[in-house]
Amino acid sequence: MEIMMKVGALVVDPVSKMPVLILKDTESDQILPIWIGLYEANAIALTLEGIVTPRPMTHDLLKNFLDQTNIKVDKVVINDVRDNTYYAVIYCHQHDISYLIDSRPSDAIALALRTNSPIYVEEEVIKLSQTPEAGQSPEESERLRKLLESLKPEDFGKYKM
């Protein structure tokens, strides 16, 4: 089953100094943190802040290409997590032809934000993300717990980086 999510926040992990994209269930308090790269965080942040760059960035270019070829993004789905790596699929269509495009979640979300497409996460992915990974140290688990607990309700819906 797919759970509709929205971008709740974009924060920086105080230890690793890497951006963390926080997805929030639209129906509950359930969240999914995904550590992403700096460039992807910037692409997401630009859209969240409504900043238009003088020249198209990569995700803007992709959106322009899709618009020009009449391909519509129906939704993006984070559909798997393996070895702490998340996977996503972009669902698109052009006329009567459907396409499934493999993607990194951060790129899929950056595109979804630009095309106003819904973001979903497979329920199993959320369950797996809540289970400590084999080999994950207690310190890493505790660090993640503290980061997530430090988020306040007002953090959701804001870009913080």
C-alpha positions as a Python dict, from the first residue, in 0.01 Angstrom:
ca = {
    (1, 'M'): (0, 0, 0),
    (2, 'E'): (122, 348, -83),
    (3, 'I'): (109, 627, 174),
    (4, 'M'): (85, 985, 51),
    (5, 'M'): (361, 1203, 192),
    (6, 'K'): (466, 1565, 167),
    (7, 'V'): (797, 1737, 225),
    (8, 'G'): (784, 1818, 594),
    (9, 'A'): (1125, 1975, 635),
    (10, 'L'): (1474, 1992, 499),
    (11, 'V'): (1724, 1997, 784),
    (12, 'V'): (2093, 1940, 838),
    (13, 'D'): (2214, 1643, 1040),
    (14, 'P'): (2421, 1812, 1312),
    (15, 'V'): (2676, 1529, 1318),
    (16, 'S'): (2733, 1447, 950),
    (17, 'K'): (2645, 1800, 829),
    (18, 'M'): (2447, 1635, 548),
    (19, 'P'): (2096, 1740, 445),
    (20, 'V'): (1806, 1526, 563),
    (21, 'L'): (1479, 1538, 375),
    (22, 'I'): (1191, 1470, 612),
    (23, 'L'): (880, 1332, 447),
    (24, 'K'): (561, 1349, 651),
    (25, 'D'): (251, 1136, 612),
    (26, 'T'): (-39, 1361, 512),
    (27, 'E'): (-279, 1164, 737),
    (28, 'S'): (-70, 1102, 1051),
    (29, 'D'): (245, 1196, 1239),
    (30, 'Q'): (450, 930, 1063),
    (31, 'I'): (774, 1060, 909),
    (32, 'L'): (1048, 924, 687),
    (33, 'P'): (1396, 1081, 704),
    (34, 'I'): (1616, 1043, 396),
    (35, 'W'): (1975, 1166, 391),
    (36, 'I'): (2041, 1331, 54),
    (37, 'G'): (2322, 1508, -126),
    (38, 'L'): (2390, 1881, -115),
    (39, 'Y'): (2300, 1940, -481),
    (40, 'E'): (1971, 1754, -448),
    (41, 'A'): (1892, 1944, -127),
    (42, 'N'): (1959, 2269, -311),
    (43, 'A'): (1728, 2164, -596),
    (44, 'I'): (1451, 2085, -349),
    (45, 'A'): (1513, 2400, -144),
    (46, 'L'): (1492, 2625, -451),
    (47, 'T'): (1146, 2491, -528),
    (48, 'L'): (1027, 2505, -166),
    (49, 'E'): (1138, 2868, -147),
    (50, 'G'): (988, 2955, -486),
    (51, 'I'): (1325, 3073, -619),
    (52, 'V'): (1357, 3084, -997),
    (53, 'T'): (1711, 3066, -1128),
    (54, 'P'): (1818, 3274, -1431),
    (55, 'R'): (1894, 2956, -1625),
    (56, 'P'): (1731, 2613, -1584),
    (57, 'M'): (1885, 2383, -1327),
    (58, 'T'): (1890, 2008, -1404),
    (59, 'H'): (1545, 1934, -1259),
    (60, 'D'): (1401, 2242, -1429),
    (61, 'L'): (1551, 2121, -1757),
    (62, 'L'): (1389, 1781, -1709),
    (63, 'K'): (1052, 1943, -1634),
    (64, 'N'): (1086, 2163, -1946),
    (65, 'F'): (1165, 1855, -2154),
    (66, 'L'): (863, 1671, -2016),
    (67, 'D'): (640, 1972, -2082),
    (68, 'Q'): (765, 2008, -2442),
    (69, 'T'): (711, 1638, -2516),
    (70, 'N'): (370, 1632, -2343),
    (71, 'I'): (477, 1376, -2082),
    (72, 'K'): (289, 1410, -1754),
    (73, 'V'): (425, 1298, -1418),
    (74, 'D'): (145, 1113, -1238),
    (75, 'K'): (326, 1045, -911),
    (76, 'V'): (656, 947, -756),
    (77, 'V'): (684, 647, -525),
    (78, 'I'): (966, 561, -288),
    (79, 'N'): (934, 190, -332),
    (80, 'D'): (1234, 20, -171),
    (81, 'V'): (1519, 54, 78),
    (82, 'R'): (1824, -173, 71),
    (83, 'D'): (2145, -126, 268),
    (84, 'N'): (2030, 222, 382),
    (85, 'T'): (1974, 325, 18),
    (86, 'Y'): (1625, 432, -87),
    (87, 'Y'): (1484, 371, -435),
    (88, 'A'): (1207, 551, -618),
    (89, 'V'): (1003, 526, -934),
    (90, 'I'): (856, 813, -1134),
    (91, 'Y'): (520, 723, -1290),
    (92, 'C'): (458, 916, -1614),
    (93, 'H'): (238, 896, -1917),
    (94, 'Q'): (226, 1040, -2264),
    (95, 'H'): (-109, 999, -2435),
    (96, 'D'): (-198, 630, -2376),
    (97, 'I'): (154, 511, -2298),
    (98, 'S'): (269, 474, -1937),
    (99, 'Y'): (631, 487, -1824),
    (100, 'L'): (803, 385, -1501),
    (101, 'I'): (1136, 559, -1455),
    (102, 'D'): (1387, 442, -1192),
    (103, 'S'): (1514, 733, -983),
    (104, 'R'): (1687, 838, -667),
    (105, 'P'): (1423, 962, -422),
    (106, 'S'): (1576, 1309, -401),
    (107, 'D'): (1560, 1354, -779),
    (108, 'A'): (1207, 1212, -795),
    (109, 'I'): (1095, 1450, -519),
    (110, 'A'): (1267, 1750, -680),
    (111, 'L'): (1077, 1669, -1001),
    (112, 'A'): (748, 1604, -816),
    (113, 'L'): (772, 1946, -650),
    (114, 'R'): (826, 2112, -989),
    (115, 'T'): (536, 1927, -1154),
    (116, 'N'): (300, 1943, -854),
    (117, 'S'): (285, 1564, -853),
    (118, 'P'): (199, 1359, -545),
    (119, 'I'): (471, 1182, -345),
    (120, 'Y'): (406, 835, -207),
    (121, 'V'): (604, 589, 2),
    (122, 'E'): (536, 216, 8),
    (123, 'E'): (418, 112, 354),
    (124, 'E'): (686, -159, 368),
    (125, 'V'): (958, 104, 315),
    (126, 'I'): (834, 297, 617),
    (127, 'K'): (833, -21, 825),
    (128, 'L'): (1187, -108, 714),
    (129, 'S'): (1310, 244, 786),
    (130, 'Q'): (1189, 216, 1145),
    (131, 'T'): (1389, -102, 1203),
    (132, 'P'): (1756, -52, 1290),
    (133, 'E'): (1977, -182, 1011),
    (134, 'A'): (2193, -482, 1078),
    (135, 'G'): (2532, -348, 1173),
    (136, 'Q'): (2398, -6, 1270),
    (137, 'S'): (2565, 100, 1591),
    (138, 'P'): (2361, 199, 1896),
    (139, 'E'): (2520, 544, 1866),
    (140, 'E'): (2387, 584, 1510),
    (141, 'S'): (2039, 473, 1616),
    (142, 'E'): (2047, 712, 1911),
    (143, 'R'): (2171, 1001, 1692),
    (144, 'L'): (1882, 946, 1449),
    (145, 'R'): (1632, 923, 1734),
    (146, 'K'): (1758, 1252, 1882),
    (147, 'L'): (1752, 1428, 1544),
    (148, 'L'): (1394, 1324, 1480),
    (149, 'E'): (1283, 1405, 1835),
    (150, 'S'): (1435, 1751, 1808),
    (151, 'L'): (1200, 1841, 1523),
    (152, 'K'): (915, 2060, 1638),
    (153, 'P'): (575, 2082, 1468),
    (154, 'E'): (664, 2429, 1340),
    (155, 'D'): (965, 2276, 1158),
    (156, 'F'): (728, 2097, 925),
    (157, 'G'): (637, 2295, 619),
    (158, 'K'): (953, 2508, 650),
    (159, 'Y'): (1283, 2478, 477),
    (160, 'K'): (1565, 2467, 732),
    (161, 'M'): (1918, 2425, 616),
}
